[in-house]
Amino acid sequence: MKLIVRRKLGNYIVYDENNSIIGEWRQSYFKGAKMEFLDTGGKVLYTVKKCGKRIEIKGKDGFQSECRFLYAQVEYGNTAQKGLFRPPMAEKSVLGTGDIVIVQNEQRDFTIFLNGIEAGKMTHMLSLRKQLITDSYHISTELCCVVFILGIYMLHDDDIEIV
């Protein structure tokens, strides 16, 4: 399965390999900043909300999970940091019980692992047209969309906001 994601007016539109729209990630600021995944009919399927160091994921049919970012460690358990003014980059994202792990490299490409076996990749994450390609049919299309937004959160975790 191949998903193509394009940014449009602050939202992420998700297309399948046939260039048909699957859904849309929309940022919501009501009751805290969160991302909502809507199907083509406008129904909210998943909600992803960053709460401090963890990310809460709620979905249709009572699905609930959480995700945490893992950072490179140096001696004495301190987090590795590339520069004095640069926050550390998240290396891994572990979803729920550890079934799905997303690994980020220095080039900002992501590898998706399902139960320790490589199941897909996310590439072109710094461009306007991002791609998610998965070889596993054990990950549903909607869950792939959740994995994508977790990748976006990892990508922007070490951004510096200048006011």
C-alpha positions as a printed NumPy array, in Angstrom:
array([[  0.   ,   0.   ,   0.   ],
       [  1.252,   3.466,  -0.861],
       [ -0.165,   6.637,   0.649],
       [  0.662,  10.113,  -0.605],
       [  0.055,  13.043,   1.71 ],
       [ -0.169,  16.624,   0.526],
       [ -0.381,  19.681,   2.729],
       [ -3.213,  22.029,   1.816],
       [ -4.144,  25.113,   3.843],
       [ -2.785,  23.693,   7.1  ],
       [ -4.425,  20.287,   6.629],
       [ -2.928,  17.032,   5.362],
       [ -4.924,  15.393,   2.556],
       [ -4.259,  11.622,   2.307],
       [ -4.404,   9.934,  -1.109],
       [ -4.039,   6.253,  -2.004],
       [ -1.912,   4.907,  -4.869],
       [ -4.801,   5.507,  -7.328],
       [ -4.797,   9.219,  -6.372],
       [ -8.184,   8.87 ,  -4.617],
       [ -8.731,  10.789,  -1.388],
       [ -8.838,   8.526,   1.688],
       [ -9.221,  11.208,   4.311],
       [ -7.812,  14.334,   5.828],
       [ -5.85 ,  15.302,   8.927],
       [ -7.239,  18.52 ,  10.347],
       [ -5.736,  20.486,  13.197],
       [ -8.203,  21.37 ,  15.922],
       [ -7.571,  23.99 ,  18.578],
       [-10.825,  23.48 ,  20.504],
       [-10.101,  21.989,  23.964],
       [ -6.34 ,  21.857,  23.325],
       [ -4.28 ,  21.392,  20.195],
       [ -4.911,  18.069,  18.513],
       [ -5.087,  16.459,  15.083],
       [ -8.245,  14.744,  13.847],
       [ -8.397,  12.249,  10.979],
       [-11.629,  12.566,   9.018],
       [-12.866,  10.145,   6.382],
       [-14.233,  11.396,   3.053],
       [-17.671,  11.862,   4.639],
       [-16.294,  14.194,   7.336],
       [-16.602,  11.666,  10.19 ],
       [-13.786,  11.768,  12.758],
       [-12.035,   8.38 ,  12.84 ],
       [ -8.968,   9.146,  14.982],
       [ -7.856,  11.912,  17.302],
       [ -4.173,  12.376,  18.142],
       [ -3.277,  14.78 ,  20.948],
       [  0.153,  15.609,  22.358],
       [  0.052,  15.767,  26.157],
       [  3.517,  16.675,  27.409],
       [  5.873,  13.782,  26.731],
       [  3.21 ,  11.356,  25.573],
       [  0.755,  11.33 ,  22.708],
       [ -2.807,  10.092,  23.217],
       [ -4.539,   8.309,  20.356],
       [ -8.287,   7.753,  20.397],
       [-10.226,   6.182,  17.586],
       [-13.495,   4.801,  16.438],
       [-15.003,   1.836,  18.269],
       [-13.284,   2.761,  21.541],
       [ -9.691,   2.321,  20.268],
       [ -7.238,   3.942,  22.705],
       [ -3.475,   3.929,  22.715],
       [ -0.555,   6.151,  23.535],
       [  2.845,   6.807,  22.079],
       [  6.163,   7.976,  23.526],
       [  9.269,   9.323,  21.848],
       [ 12.677,   7.855,  22.632],
       [ 15.89 ,   9.866,  22.281],
       [ 19.533,   8.871,  21.848],
       [ 21.226,   8.433,  25.213],
       [ 24.782,   9.294,  26.202],
       [ 26.574,   8.34 ,  29.388],
       [ 24.682,   8.426,  32.672],
       [ 21.313,   8.29 ,  30.91 ],
       [ 21.404,  11.876,  29.617],
       [ 19.758,  12.648,  26.284],
       [ 22.168,  13.259,  23.396],
       [ 22.008,  16.747,  21.951],
       [ 23.732,  17.781,  18.682],
       [ 24.187,  21.444,  19.574],
       [ 23.876,  23.813,  22.478],
       [ 20.783,  25.538,  21.09 ],
       [ 19.321,  22.574,  19.219],
       [ 16.855,  20.312,  21.06 ],
       [ 17.483,  16.556,  20.811],
       [ 15.951,  14.706,  17.876],
       [ 13.478,  11.901,  18.616],
       [ 14.955,   8.642,  17.291],
       [ 12.068,   6.278,  17.949],
       [  8.373,   6.392,  18.535],
       [  6.777,   3.41 ,  20.248],
       [  3.05 ,   2.96 ,  19.752],
       [  1.031,   1.301,  22.491],
       [  2.407,  -2.046,  23.568],
       [  5.407,  -1.776,  21.252],
       [  3.858,  -3.571,  18.272],
       [  4.563,  -0.605,  15.988],
       [  7.861,   1.289,  16.235],
       [  8.798,   4.237,  14.025],
       [ 12.525,   5.016,  13.644],
       [ 13.738,   8.401,  12.356],
       [ 17.165,   8.868,  10.738],
       [ 19.278,  12.021,  10.311],
       [ 17.867,  12.633,   6.799],
       [ 14.355,  12.751,   8.317],
       [ 13.177,   9.558,   6.659],
       [ 11.256,   7.054,   8.772],
       [ 11.205,   3.268,   8.92 ],
       [  8.128,   1.495,  10.322],
       [  8.545,  -1.778,  12.204],
       [  5.701,  -4.156,  13.059],
       [  6.623,  -6.678,  15.773],
       [ 10.327,  -6.101,  15.077],
       [ 10.06 ,  -6.661,  11.307],
       [ 10.382,  -3.798,   8.825],
       [  6.887,  -3.074,   7.515],
       [  7.244,   0.207,   5.646],
       [  8.853,   3.593,   5.117],
       [  7.901,   7.246,   5.174],
       [  9.927,   9.398,   2.778],
       [ 10.019,  12.958,   1.479],
       [  8.888,  14.166,   4.912],
       [ 10.442,  17.632,   4.418],
       [  8.669,  18.18 ,   1.079],
       [  5.093,  19.209,   0.359],
       [  4.295,  15.735,  -1.011],
       [  5.081,  13.099,   1.601],
       [  4.931,   9.334,   1.035],
       [  4.136,   6.372,   3.233],
       [  4.779,   2.948,   1.721],
       [  3.992,  -0.221,   3.647],
       [  4.491,  -3.873,   2.763],
       [  2.346,  -5.185,   5.581],
       [ -1.359,  -5.853,   5.267],
       [ -1.545,  -6.197,   9.052],
       [ -1.645,  -2.4  ,   9.379],
       [ -4.972,  -0.932,   8.273],
       [ -5.116,   2.156,   6.073],
       [ -6.485,   4.23 ,   8.958],
       [ -3.701,   3.055,  11.287],
       [ -1.163,   3.942,   8.577],
       [ -2.616,   7.453,   8.669],
       [ -2.085,   7.516,  12.458],
       [  1.513,   6.335,  11.953],
       [  1.97 ,   9.182,   9.47 ],
       [  0.833,  11.85 ,  11.925],
       [  3.107,  10.362,  14.61 ],
       [  5.917,  10.811,  12.09 ],
       [  4.888,  14.452,  11.646],
       [  4.983,  14.935,  15.438],
       [  8.462,  13.329,  15.544],
       [  9.614,  15.482,  12.64 ],
       [  8.62 ,  18.682,  14.414],
       [  9.545,  17.597,  17.951],
       [ 12.9  ,  19.361,  17.802],
       [ 11.686,  22.528,  16.058],
       [ 12.695,  25.81 ,  17.631],
       [ 10.019,  28.47 ,  17.814],
       [ 11.31 ,  32.011,  17.547],
       [  8.969,  34.709,  18.751]])
